[in-house]
Amino acid sequence: MEGRSYFLSINKVMLTKVVLFVLSAALCLLMGQIFFKRIWMGAVFIPLGMTAYRSGMKTIKLKRKLKYEDQFIDFLTSFSFALQAGFSSENAFKAAWSDISGVYERSEFIRHLGLIDKRLGNNERLEACFVEMAEEFGIEDMKEFAYIYEHAGKTGGNIRKIIQKTTDRMKEKHNLKREITTLVSGKRLEARLLSAMPVLIILYLQFSLGGFLDPLYSSGPGVMGMVICAVLYTVSIKWIGKIVDIPV
């Protein structure tokens, strides 16, 4: 996992970007057909496609970040239990790694723990491994834990008690963050449904009333009116996205 982003390998990043780009382009073309009955008029919706692309990438990154945070909290809980049971730090690490390996077998996080286990076999310090892992994944809870663990090791404090308190506090913080994320996700879903309503109304009128909307597609004023509607629709989508984009 050296030299790679924590949430995706390079190949997966490129594949994700290509898929999202294709879907965003298809969305622009589809909107051109719906609003103007001319696919090439999808160019009007390029800003909407860019918004959809950025939103998709952000959603994927957030989901993967939350997934790795879940795995880290599970690891930290097991690590803390092993320390309380009297294990040394290195053996507690091995026990925690073994506990969660079966649950998250193919995870990049588990693979990284495997690399740390090999480094421990080469007599490298666990503190340094935790610090590098935190930098690699870029997750705030990992960075905080790595700093606390490293500091506790240097100062010679009661590491078992320190790790237990840190684990309990991080678990509470993580559970609260999960609850907030669930609430925000519900609001985002509502926003997406509302955003789709104008398009659904146009489709309904096209299929149910036959040529009722033809003047909008065949006359200059009608086309200009649809262009204005398309611009307003794109701007409203951007505004809605900013409103529900609540950092957690």
PDB file of C-alpha atoms in Angstrom:
ATOM      1  CA  MET A   1       0.000   0.000   0.000  1.00  0.00           C
ATOM      2  CA  GLU A   2       3.083   2.223   0.029  1.00  0.00           C
ATOM      3  CA  GLY A   3       2.717   5.445  -1.922  1.00  0.00           C
ATOM      4  CA  ARG A   4      -1.000   4.991  -2.496  1.00  0.00           C
ATOM      5  CA  SER A   5      -4.015   6.885  -1.308  1.00  0.00           C
ATOM      6  CA  TYR A   6      -5.841   5.296   1.610  1.00  0.00           C
ATOM      7  CA  PHE A   7      -9.235   5.101  -0.053  1.00  0.00           C
ATOM      8  CA  LEU A   8      -8.420   3.625  -3.460  1.00  0.00           C
ATOM      9  CA  SER A   9      -5.523   2.222  -5.444  1.00  0.00           C
ATOM     10  CA  ILE A  10      -4.399   4.252  -8.467  1.00  0.00           C
ATOM     11  CA  ASN A  11      -6.130   1.923 -10.928  1.00  0.00           C
ATOM     12  CA  LYS A  12      -9.424   2.068  -9.046  1.00  0.00           C
ATOM     13  CA  VAL A  13      -9.216   5.848  -8.830  1.00  0.00           C
ATOM     14  CA  MET A  14      -8.814   6.133 -12.581  1.00  0.00           C
ATOM     15  CA  LEU A  15     -11.621   3.644 -13.243  1.00  0.00           C
ATOM     16  CA  THR A  16     -13.936   5.491 -10.858  1.00  0.00           C
ATOM     17  CA  LYS A  17     -13.170   8.814 -12.512  1.00  0.00           C
ATOM     18  CA  VAL A  18     -13.792   7.401 -15.998  1.00  0.00           C
ATOM     19  CA  VAL A  19     -17.106   5.816 -14.974  1.00  0.00           C
ATOM     20  CA  LEU A  20     -18.299   9.003 -13.293  1.00  0.00           C
ATOM     21  CA  PHE A  21     -17.229  11.082 -16.298  1.00  0.00           C
ATOM     22  CA  VAL A  22     -19.170   8.831 -18.681  1.00  0.00           C
ATOM     23  CA  LEU A  23     -22.255   8.940 -16.454  1.00  0.00           C
ATOM     24  CA  SER A  24     -22.026  12.722 -16.146  1.00  0.00           C
ATOM     25  CA  ALA A  25     -21.711  13.105 -19.930  1.00  0.00           C
ATOM     26  CA  ALA A  26     -24.684  10.779 -20.403  1.00  0.00           C
ATOM     27  CA  LEU A  27     -26.661  12.918 -17.959  1.00  0.00           C
ATOM     28  CA  CYS A  28     -25.917  16.050 -20.019  1.00  0.00           C
ATOM     29  CA  LEU A  29     -27.042  14.364 -23.233  1.00  0.00           C
ATOM     30  CA  LEU A  30     -30.179  13.015 -21.584  1.00  0.00           C
ATOM     31  CA  MET A  31     -31.090  16.434 -20.223  1.00  0.00           C
ATOM     32  CA  GLY A  32     -30.559  17.936 -23.678  1.00  0.00           C
ATOM     33  CA  GLN A  33     -33.017  15.429 -25.110  1.00  0.00           C
ATOM     34  CA  ILE A  34     -35.588  16.047 -22.367  1.00  0.00           C
ATOM     35  CA  PHE A  35     -35.439  19.849 -22.340  1.00  0.00           C
ATOM     36  CA  PHE A  36     -34.856  20.504 -26.058  1.00  0.00           C
ATOM     37  CA  LYS A  37     -35.409  17.185 -27.888  1.00  0.00           C
ATOM     38  CA  ARG A  38     -31.908  17.725 -29.258  1.00  0.00           C
ATOM     39  CA  ILE A  39     -29.121  15.642 -27.738  1.00  0.00           C
ATOM     40  CA  TRP A  40     -26.420  18.108 -28.756  1.00  0.00           C
ATOM     41  CA  MET A  41     -28.142  20.771 -26.630  1.00  0.00           C
ATOM     42  CA  GLY A  42     -26.852  18.798 -23.684  1.00  0.00           C
ATOM     43  CA  ALA A  43     -23.930  21.238 -23.866  1.00  0.00           C
ATOM     44  CA  VAL A  44     -26.152  23.640 -21.933  1.00  0.00           C
ATOM     45  CA  PHE A  45     -26.026  21.209 -19.029  1.00  0.00           C
ATOM     46  CA  ILE A  46     -22.228  20.843 -18.865  1.00  0.00           C
ATOM     47  CA  PRO A  47     -22.137  22.752 -15.523  1.00  0.00           C
ATOM     48  CA  LEU A  48     -24.743  20.309 -14.198  1.00  0.00           C
ATOM     49  CA  GLY A  49     -22.619  17.383 -15.369  1.00  0.00           C
ATOM     50  CA  MET A  50     -19.562  18.843 -13.643  1.00  0.00           C
ATOM     51  CA  THR A  51     -21.557  19.239 -10.444  1.00  0.00           C
ATOM     52  CA  ALA A  52     -22.738  15.628 -10.659  1.00  0.00           C
ATOM     53  CA  TYR A  53     -19.163  14.449 -11.249  1.00  0.00           C
ATOM     54  CA  ARG A  54     -17.748  16.313  -8.258  1.00  0.00           C
ATOM     55  CA  SER A  55     -20.633  15.197  -6.061  1.00  0.00           C
ATOM     56  CA  GLY A  56     -20.120  11.576  -7.088  1.00  0.00           C
ATOM     57  CA  MET A  57     -16.395  11.653  -6.321  1.00  0.00           C
ATOM     58  CA  LYS A  58     -17.013  13.312  -2.983  1.00  0.00           C
ATOM     59  CA  THR A  59     -19.644  10.737  -2.044  1.00  0.00           C
ATOM     60  CA  ILE A  60     -17.355   7.815  -2.932  1.00  0.00           C
ATOM     61  CA  LYS A  61     -14.473   9.287  -0.920  1.00  0.00           C
ATOM     62  CA  LEU A  62     -16.737   9.924   2.063  1.00  0.00           C
ATOM     63  CA  LYS A  63     -18.125   6.373   2.032  1.00  0.00           C
ATOM     64  CA  ARG A  64     -14.662   4.850   1.891  1.00  0.00           C
ATOM     65  CA  LYS A  65     -13.383   7.159   4.603  1.00  0.00           C
ATOM     66  CA  LEU A  66     -16.274   6.154   6.872  1.00  0.00           C
ATOM     67  CA  LYS A  67     -15.605   2.496   6.091  1.00  0.00           C
ATOM     68  CA  TYR A  68     -11.973   2.772   7.151  1.00  0.00           C
ATOM     69  CA  GLU A  69     -12.947   4.746  10.233  1.00  0.00           C
ATOM     70  CA  ASP A  70     -15.282   1.889  11.229  1.00  0.00           C
ATOM     71  CA  GLN A  71     -12.462  -0.605  10.783  1.00  0.00           C
ATOM     72  CA  PHE A  72     -10.019   1.532  12.747  1.00  0.00           C
ATOM     73  CA  ILE A  73     -12.439   1.890  15.675  1.00  0.00           C
ATOM     74  CA  ASP A  74     -12.947  -1.895  15.730  1.00  0.00           C
ATOM     75  CA  PHE A  75      -9.179  -2.396  15.682  1.00  0.00           C
ATOM     76  CA  LEU A  76      -8.667   0.182  18.423  1.00  0.00           C
ATOM     77  CA  THR A  77     -11.311  -1.461  20.610  1.00  0.00           C
ATOM     78  CA  SER A  78      -9.686  -4.878  20.246  1.00  0.00           C
ATOM     79  CA  PHE A  79      -6.226  -3.376  20.794  1.00  0.00           C
ATOM     80  CA  SER A  80      -7.376  -1.711  24.006  1.00  0.00           C
ATOM     81  CA  PHE A  81      -8.986  -4.938  25.293  1.00  0.00           C
ATOM     82  CA  ALA A  82      -5.767  -6.852  24.619  1.00  0.00           C
ATOM     83  CA  LEU A  83      -3.714  -4.268  26.516  1.00  0.00           C
ATOM     84  CA  GLN A  84      -6.116  -4.470  29.485  1.00  0.00           C
ATOM     85  CA  ALA A  85      -5.708  -8.253  29.424  1.00  0.00           C
ATOM     86  CA  GLY A  86      -1.986  -7.826  30.050  1.00  0.00           C
ATOM     87  CA  PHE A  87      -0.591  -8.191  26.539  1.00  0.00           C
ATOM     88  CA  SER A  88       2.459  -6.195  25.534  1.00  0.00           C
ATOM     89  CA  SER A  89       1.833  -3.497  22.914  1.00  0.00           C
ATOM     90  CA  GLU A  90       3.249  -5.630  20.093  1.00  0.00           C
ATOM     91  CA  ASN A  91       1.272  -8.723  21.108  1.00  0.00           C
ATOM     92  CA  ALA A  92      -1.861  -6.627  21.628  1.00  0.00           C
ATOM     93  CA  PHE A  93      -1.425  -5.327  18.089  1.00  0.00           C
ATOM     94  CA  LYS A  94      -1.118  -8.863  16.722  1.00  0.00           C
ATOM     95  CA  ALA A  95      -4.200  -9.977  18.680  1.00  0.00           C
ATOM     96  CA  ALA A  96      -6.260  -7.008  17.441  1.00  0.00           C
ATOM     97  CA  TRP A  97      -5.121  -7.565  13.868  1.00  0.00           C
ATOM     98  CA  SER A  98      -6.088 -11.226  14.110  1.00  0.00           C
ATOM     99  CA  ASP A  99      -9.517 -10.373  15.592  1.00  0.00           C
ATOM    100  CA  ILE A 100     -10.616  -8.069  12.779  1.00  0.00           C
ATOM    101  CA  SER A 101      -8.846  -9.784   9.868  1.00  0.00           C
ATOM    102  CA  GLY A 102     -11.668 -12.261   9.449  1.00  0.00           C
ATOM    103  CA  VAL A 103     -14.276  -9.499   9.363  1.00  0.00           C
ATOM    104  CA  TYR A 104     -12.491  -7.164   6.940  1.00  0.00           C
ATOM    105  CA  GLU A 105     -10.428  -9.719   5.056  1.00  0.00           C
ATOM    106  CA  ARG A 106      -9.902  -7.814   1.795  1.00  0.00           C
ATOM    107  CA  SER A 107      -9.640  -4.331   3.239  1.00  0.00           C
ATOM    108  CA  GLU A 108      -6.705  -2.063   2.468  1.00  0.00           C
ATOM    109  CA  PHE A 109      -6.618  -1.222   6.171  1.00  0.00           C
ATOM    110  CA  ILE A 110      -6.115  -4.884   7.065  1.00  0.00           C
ATOM    111  CA  ARG A 111      -3.380  -5.184   4.450  1.00  0.00           C
ATOM    112  CA  HIS A 112      -1.624  -2.206   5.990  1.00  0.00           C
ATOM    113  CA  LEU A 113      -1.835  -3.805   9.437  1.00  0.00           C
ATOM    114  CA  GLY A 114      -0.185  -6.845   7.878  1.00  0.00           C
ATOM    115  CA  LEU A 115       2.677  -4.641   6.691  1.00  0.00           C
ATOM    116  CA  ILE A 116       3.050  -3.256  10.204  1.00  0.00           C
ATOM    117  CA  ASP A 117       3.215  -6.811  11.574  1.00  0.00           C
ATOM    118  CA  LYS A 118       6.094  -7.566   9.196  1.00  0.00           C
ATOM    119  CA  ARG A 119       7.867  -4.382  10.263  1.00  0.00           C
ATOM    120  CA  LEU A 120       7.489  -5.373  13.903  1.00  0.00           C
ATOM    121  CA  GLY A 121       9.227  -8.609  12.980  1.00  0.00           C
ATOM    122  CA  ASN A 122      12.142  -6.449  11.832  1.00  0.00           C
ATOM    123  CA  ASN A 123      12.251  -4.811  15.273  1.00  0.00           C
ATOM    124  CA  GLU A 124      10.705  -1.504  14.165  1.00  0.00           C
ATOM    125  CA  ARG A 125       8.889   0.543  16.782  1.00  0.00           C
ATOM    126  CA  LEU A 126       5.103   0.273  16.909  1.00  0.00           C
ATOM    127  CA  GLU A 127       4.828   4.010  17.602  1.00  0.00           C
ATOM    128  CA  ALA A 128       6.550   4.863  14.327  1.00  0.00           C
ATOM    129  CA  CYS A 129       4.337   2.391  12.448  1.00  0.00           C
ATOM    130  CA  PHE A 130       1.178   3.986  13.831  1.00  0.00           C
ATOM    131  CA  VAL A 131       2.383   7.460  12.861  1.00  0.00           C
ATOM    132  CA  GLU A 132       3.129   6.376   9.285  1.00  0.00           C
ATOM    133  CA  MET A 133      -0.238   4.601   9.053  1.00  0.00           C
ATOM    134  CA  ALA A 134      -2.022   7.777  10.166  1.00  0.00           C
ATOM    135  CA  GLU A 135      -0.183   9.801   7.525  1.00  0.00           C
ATOM    136  CA  GLU A 136      -0.955   7.207   4.858  1.00  0.00           C
ATOM    137  CA  PHE A 137      -4.695   7.079   5.512  1.00  0.00           C
ATOM    138  CA  GLY A 138      -5.141  10.743   6.387  1.00  0.00           C
ATOM    139  CA  ILE A 139      -7.925  10.097   8.912  1.00  0.00           C
ATOM    140  CA  GLU A 140      -8.056  12.487  11.855  1.00  0.00           C
ATOM    141  CA  ASP A 141      -8.832   9.849  14.494  1.00  0.00           C
ATOM    142  CA  MET A 142      -5.835   7.803  13.351  1.00  0.00           C
ATOM    143  CA  LYS A 143      -3.575  10.865  13.542  1.00  0.00           C
ATOM    144  CA  GLU A 144      -4.827  11.708  17.022  1.00  0.00           C
ATOM    145  CA  PHE A 145      -4.371   8.152  18.269  1.00  0.00           C
ATOM    146  CA  ALA A 146      -0.887   7.898  16.739  1.00  0.00           C
ATOM    147  CA  TYR A 147       0.135  11.153  18.430  1.00  0.00           C
ATOM    148  CA  ILE A 148      -1.250  10.053  21.822  1.00  0.00           C
ATOM    149  CA  TYR A 149       0.345   6.610  21.581  1.00  0.00           C
ATOM    150  CA  GLU A 150       3.702   8.024  20.537  1.00  0.00           C
ATOM    151  CA  HIS A 151       3.612  10.649  23.297  1.00  0.00           C
ATOM    152  CA  ALA A 152       2.592   8.063  25.919  1.00  0.00           C
ATOM    153  CA  GLY A 153       5.464   5.824  24.855  1.00  0.00           C
ATOM    154  CA  LYS A 154       7.998   8.646  25.154  1.00  0.00           C
ATOM    155  CA  THR A 155       6.781   9.951  28.526  1.00  0.00           C
ATOM    156  CA  GLY A 156       6.400   6.505  30.076  1.00  0.00           C
ATOM    157  CA  GLY A 157       2.819   7.013  31.262  1.00  0.00           C
ATOM    158  CA  ASN A 158       0.245   4.331  32.050  1.00  0.00           C
ATOM    159  CA  ILE A 159      -0.280   3.377  28.420  1.00  0.00           C
ATOM    160  CA  ARG A 160      -3.064   0.893  29.162  1.00  0.00           C
ATOM    161  CA  LYS A 161      -5.171   3.487  30.937  1.00  0.00           C
ATOM    162  CA  ILE A 162      -4.379   6.171  28.361  1.00  0.00           C
ATOM    163  CA  ILE A 163      -5.355   3.932  25.438  1.00  0.00           C
ATOM    164  CA  GLN A 164      -8.547   2.826  27.191  1.00  0.00           C
ATOM    165  CA  LYS A 165      -9.671   6.427  27.761  1.00  0.00           C
ATOM    166  CA  THR A 166      -8.694   7.390  24.221  1.00  0.00           C
ATOM    167  CA  THR A 167     -10.596   4.434  22.784  1.00  0.00           C
ATOM    168  CA  ASP A 168     -13.759   5.201  24.774  1.00  0.00           C
ATOM    169  CA  ARG A 169     -13.690   8.854  23.724  1.00  0.00           C
ATOM    170  CA  MET A 170     -13.087   8.014  20.059  1.00  0.00           C
ATOM    171  CA  LYS A 171     -15.888   5.441  20.069  1.00  0.00           C
ATOM    172  CA  GLU A 172     -18.338   8.027  21.422  1.00  0.00           C
ATOM    173  CA  LYS A 173     -17.175  10.557  18.852  1.00  0.00           C
ATOM    174  CA  HIS A 174     -17.444   8.010  16.050  1.00  0.00           C
ATOM    175  CA  ASN A 175     -20.951   6.901  17.047  1.00  0.00           C
ATOM    176  CA  LEU A 176     -22.111  10.528  17.158  1.00  0.00           C
ATOM    177  CA  LYS A 177     -20.539  11.152  13.763  1.00  0.00           C
ATOM    178  CA  ARG A 178     -22.353   8.110  12.362  1.00  0.00           C
ATOM    179  CA  GLU A 179     -25.696   9.379  13.663  1.00  0.00           C
ATOM    180  CA  ILE A 180     -25.125  12.809  12.131  1.00  0.00           C
ATOM    181  CA  THR A 181     -24.065  11.220   8.837  1.00  0.00           C
ATOM    182  CA  THR A 182     -27.276   9.173   8.762  1.00  0.00           C
ATOM    183  CA  LEU A 183     -29.415  12.268   9.331  1.00  0.00           C
ATOM    184  CA  VAL A 184     -27.540  14.274   6.692  1.00  0.00           C
ATOM    185  CA  SER A 185     -27.816  11.390   4.205  1.00  0.00           C
ATOM    186  CA  GLY A 186     -31.593  11.432   4.609  1.00  0.00           C
ATOM    187  CA  LYS A 187     -31.719  15.153   3.854  1.00  0.00           C
ATOM    188  CA  ARG A 188     -29.497  14.668   0.810  1.00  0.00           C
ATOM    189  CA  LEU A 189     -31.832  11.974  -0.485  1.00  0.00           C
ATOM    190  CA  GLU A 190     -34.800  14.309  -0.055  1.00  0.00           C
ATOM    191  CA  ALA A 191     -32.893  17.020  -1.957  1.00  0.00           C
ATOM    192  CA  ARG A 192     -32.164  14.625  -4.843  1.00  0.00           C
ATOM    193  CA  LEU A 193     -35.822  13.631  -5.066  1.00  0.00           C
ATOM    194  CA  LEU A 194     -36.893  17.279  -5.143  1.00  0.00           C
ATOM    195  CA  SER A 195     -34.263  18.000  -7.791  1.00  0.00           C
ATOM    196  CA  ALA A 196     -35.701  15.288 -10.015  1.00  0.00           C
ATOM    197  CA  MET A 197     -39.270  16.638  -9.859  1.00  0.00           C
ATOM    198  CA  PRO A 198     -38.991  19.249 -12.683  1.00  0.00           C
ATOM    199  CA  VAL A 199     -37.570  16.635 -15.034  1.00  0.00           C
ATOM    200  CA  LEU A 200     -40.270  14.135 -14.119  1.00  0.00           C
ATOM    201  CA  ILE A 201     -42.956  16.759 -14.718  1.00  0.00           C
ATOM    202  CA  ILE A 202     -41.579  17.509 -18.199  1.00  0.00           C
ATOM    203  CA  LEU A 203     -41.472  13.801 -19.024  1.00  0.00           C
ATOM    204  CA  TYR A 204     -45.026  13.368 -17.778  1.00  0.00           C
ATOM    205  CA  LEU A 205     -46.276  16.215 -19.982  1.00  0.00           C
ATOM    206  CA  GLN A 206     -44.398  14.876 -22.993  1.00  0.00           C
ATOM    207  CA  PHE A 207     -45.828  11.378 -22.718  1.00  0.00           C
ATOM    208  CA  SER A 208     -49.325  12.198 -21.493  1.00  0.00           C
ATOM    209  CA  LEU A 209     -50.199  15.282 -23.582  1.00  0.00           C
ATOM    210  CA  GLY A 210     -48.509  14.428 -26.849  1.00  0.00           C
ATOM    211  CA  GLY A 211     -47.686  17.636 -28.754  1.00  0.00           C
ATOM    212  CA  PHE A 212     -48.617  20.014 -25.953  1.00  0.00           C
ATOM    213  CA  LEU A 213     -44.989  21.048 -25.472  1.00  0.00           C
ATOM    214  CA  ASP A 214     -44.015  21.098 -29.171  1.00  0.00           C
ATOM    215  CA  PRO A 215     -44.036  24.940 -29.395  1.00  0.00           C
ATOM    216  CA  LEU A 216     -41.307  24.990 -26.788  1.00  0.00           C
ATOM    217  CA  TYR A 217     -39.063  22.907 -29.038  1.00  0.00           C
ATOM    218  CA  SER A 218     -39.905  24.289 -32.477  1.00  0.00           C
ATOM    219  CA  SER A 219     -40.079  28.090 -31.983  1.00  0.00           C
ATOM    220  CA  GLY A 220     -37.351  30.574 -31.130  1.00  0.00           C
ATOM    221  CA  PRO A 221     -39.093  32.013 -28.058  1.00  0.00           C
ATOM    222  CA  GLY A 222     -39.910  28.510 -26.869  1.00  0.00           C
ATOM    223  CA  VAL A 223     -36.289  27.377 -27.154  1.00  0.00           C
ATOM    224  CA  MET A 224     -35.079  30.507 -25.368  1.00  0.00           C
ATOM    225  CA  GLY A 225     -37.600  29.863 -22.609  1.00  0.00           C
ATOM    226  CA  MET A 226     -36.304  26.320 -22.200  1.00  0.00           C
ATOM    227  CA  VAL A 227     -32.718  27.608 -22.134  1.00  0.00           C
ATOM    228  CA  ILE A 228     -33.655  29.952 -19.292  1.00  0.00           C
ATOM    229  CA  CYS A 229     -35.390  27.094 -17.489  1.00  0.00           C
ATOM    230  CA  ALA A 230     -32.319  24.900 -17.971  1.00  0.00           C
ATOM    231  CA  VAL A 231     -30.019  27.584 -16.568  1.00  0.00           C
ATOM    232  CA  LEU A 232     -32.287  28.184 -13.575  1.00  0.00           C
ATOM    233  CA  TYR A 233     -32.545  24.440 -12.993  1.00  0.00           C
ATOM    234  CA  THR A 234     -28.752  24.044 -13.045  1.00  0.00           C
ATOM    235  CA  VAL A 235     -28.283  26.966 -10.651  1.00  0.00           C
ATOM    236  CA  SER A 236     -30.903  25.571  -8.284  1.00  0.00           C
ATOM    237  CA  ILE A 237     -29.156  22.182  -8.276  1.00  0.00           C
ATOM    238  CA  LYS A 238     -25.905  23.876  -7.303  1.00  0.00           C
ATOM    239  CA  TRP A 239     -27.625  25.801  -4.504  1.00  0.00           C
ATOM    240  CA  ILE A 240     -29.323  22.692  -3.175  1.00  0.00           C
ATOM    241  CA  GLY A 241     -25.990  20.869  -3.244  1.00  0.00           C
ATOM    242  CA  LYS A 242     -24.354  23.607  -1.164  1.00  0.00           C
ATOM    243  CA  ILE A 243     -27.222  23.652   1.310  1.00  0.00           C
ATOM    244  CA  VAL A 244     -27.071  19.910   2.028  1.00  0.00           C
ATOM    245  CA  ASP A 245     -23.277  19.738   1.880  1.00  0.00           C
ATOM    246  CA  ILE A 246     -22.886  19.668   5.635  1.00  0.00           C
ATOM    247  CA  PRO A 247     -19.384  18.668   6.767  1.00  0.00           C
ATOM    248  CA  VAL A 248     -19.354  15.949   9.396  1.00  0.00           C
TER     249      VAL A 248
END
